[in-house]
Amino acid sequence: MSDSNTTDFTNPSTFILLGIPGLEAAHIWISIPFCALYVIAVLGNFTILFIVKMEPSFHGPMYYFLCMLAVTDLVLSTSTLPKMLSIFWFNSREISFSACLTQMYFIQCFSTMESGIFMAMALDRYVAICDPLRHSTILTNPMVAKIGLAVLLRGCVLILPYPFLARQWPYCRTNIIPHSYCEHIAVVKLACADIRVSSYYSLSVAFFVIGLDVFFILVSYIQILRVIFSLPTKDTRFKTFGTCGSHICVILAFYIPALFSFLTQRFVHNVPLHFHILFANVYLLVPPMLNPIIYGVRTKQIWDRVLRMLL
């Protein structure tokens, strides 16, 4: 298949992923930290899942949500990195049209799910601090399962139009995607048609999901802070707020790079392409690596269990 920018095909069976355009000579070096991030993410998240499964005292809402987050992180990072490394190491740039749309769907779907899990974790912290006597009666195991199912269905349903819309566009200009994975806008920009429906829908979903989730997280933490500042002693306030520390760290690690990547790609056009792509990769790889580390270090029960398992 030709790699030229102008071809005479219609709806190609395969796309060509360029990796990180402009940094092809550094692909091997870039792959080393990316591979390390992925290995740490896989080991860390599997460790969280194993510890929660083996420790009966961890069978509660906070740890169930943490397990949902670990599974989401594993799927999110695995959706992108193996193909990315095959580009960097073996110059295996071809990806079938169906595989490209599947990768696009998994990335968008599980990013949406991760945001929903953060909102659910904020609800757990809100009930635990603001109404602790009713925490066990409100967040029962069936209720946690229902919240998890709602987060899953929301992600699956809202993102389902992405691949269907992308599939219907005619692709007659080029099959070369200037990216290291099948990012939604990078794919639909190749269509020789008016793609405003795809663009507006993705914008609407992003603002609806992120806006709604961030709003509920902020409301939860405003109420949490009101309760914390009403506590009588400084030590009590610090100890109570410390139970939210891990959650706040992982929220910041997820939303700040996500918003920066989304806004710069959409609205800032004087940033080099390789910077956009590097940051998009970091946004998908760093949070799955950081989340188990943050929870492992800042949550004493998990840290103690890890040490016991190692020693």
Short mmCIF file of N, CA, C and O in Angstrom, two decimals, residues 115 205-215 255 258-259 262:
data_model
loop_
_atom_site.label_atom_id
_atom_site.label_comp_id
_atom_site.label_asym_id
_atom_site.label_seq_id
_atom_site.Cartn_x
_atom_site.Cartn_y
_atom_site.Cartn_z
N SER A 115 -13.52 8.84 34.31
CA SER A 115 -14.06 10.06 34.87
C SER A 115 -15.26 9.76 35.76
O SER A 115 -15.40 10.34 36.85
N VAL A 205 -19.98 15.60 24.09
CA VAL A 205 -19.74 14.52 25.05
C VAL A 205 -18.65 14.92 26.03
O VAL A 205 -18.77 14.71 27.25
N ALA A 206 -17.57 15.51 25.51
CA ALA A 206 -16.46 15.91 26.39
C ALA A 206 -16.91 16.93 27.43
O ALA A 206 -16.63 16.77 28.63
N PHE A 207 -17.64 17.96 26.99
CA PHE A 207 -18.08 18.98 27.94
C PHE A 207 -19.15 18.44 28.88
O PHE A 207 -19.18 18.78 30.07
N PHE A 208 -20.02 17.56 28.36
CA PHE A 208 -21.07 16.99 29.21
C PHE A 208 -20.46 16.08 30.27
O PHE A 208 -20.77 16.21 31.46
N VAL A 209 -19.59 15.16 29.85
CA VAL A 209 -19.01 14.19 30.78
C VAL A 209 -18.08 14.88 31.77
O VAL A 209 -18.26 14.79 32.99
N ILE A 210 -17.07 15.60 31.24
CA ILE A 210 -16.10 16.23 32.13
C ILE A 210 -16.77 17.31 32.97
O ILE A 210 -16.55 17.41 34.18
N GLY A 211 -17.63 18.12 32.32
CA GLY A 211 -18.30 19.19 33.05
C GLY A 211 -19.16 18.67 34.18
O GLY A 211 -19.10 19.16 35.32
N LEU A 212 -19.99 17.64 33.89
CA LEU A 212 -20.87 17.10 34.91
C LEU A 212 -20.09 16.42 36.03
O LEU A 212 -20.37 16.63 37.22
N ASP A 213 -19.10 15.63 35.65
CA ASP A 213 -18.31 14.91 36.66
C ASP A 213 -17.54 15.88 37.55
O ASP A 213 -17.53 15.74 38.78
N VAL A 214 -16.87 16.85 36.94
CA VAL A 214 -16.11 17.83 37.73
C VAL A 214 -17.03 18.64 38.63
O VAL A 214 -16.69 18.94 39.79
N PHE A 215 -18.23 18.97 38.13
CA PHE A 215 -19.19 19.72 38.94
C PHE A 215 -19.57 18.94 40.20
O PHE A 215 -19.54 19.48 41.32
N TYR A 255 -7.38 14.75 35.29
CA TYR A 255 -8.10 15.84 34.63
C TYR A 255 -7.18 16.91 34.06
O TYR A 255 -7.45 17.47 32.99
N ALA A 258 -5.66 15.71 30.78
CA ALA A 258 -6.76 15.50 29.82
C ALA A 258 -7.27 16.82 29.28
O ALA A 258 -7.44 16.98 28.05
N LEU A 259 -7.52 17.78 30.17
CA LEU A 259 -8.02 19.08 29.72
C LEU A 259 -6.98 19.81 28.89
O LEU A 259 -7.31 20.43 27.87
N PHE A 262 -6.84 18.14 25.44
CA PHE A 262 -8.06 18.40 24.67
C PHE A 262 -8.10 19.84 24.17
O PHE A 262 -8.37 20.11 23.00
#
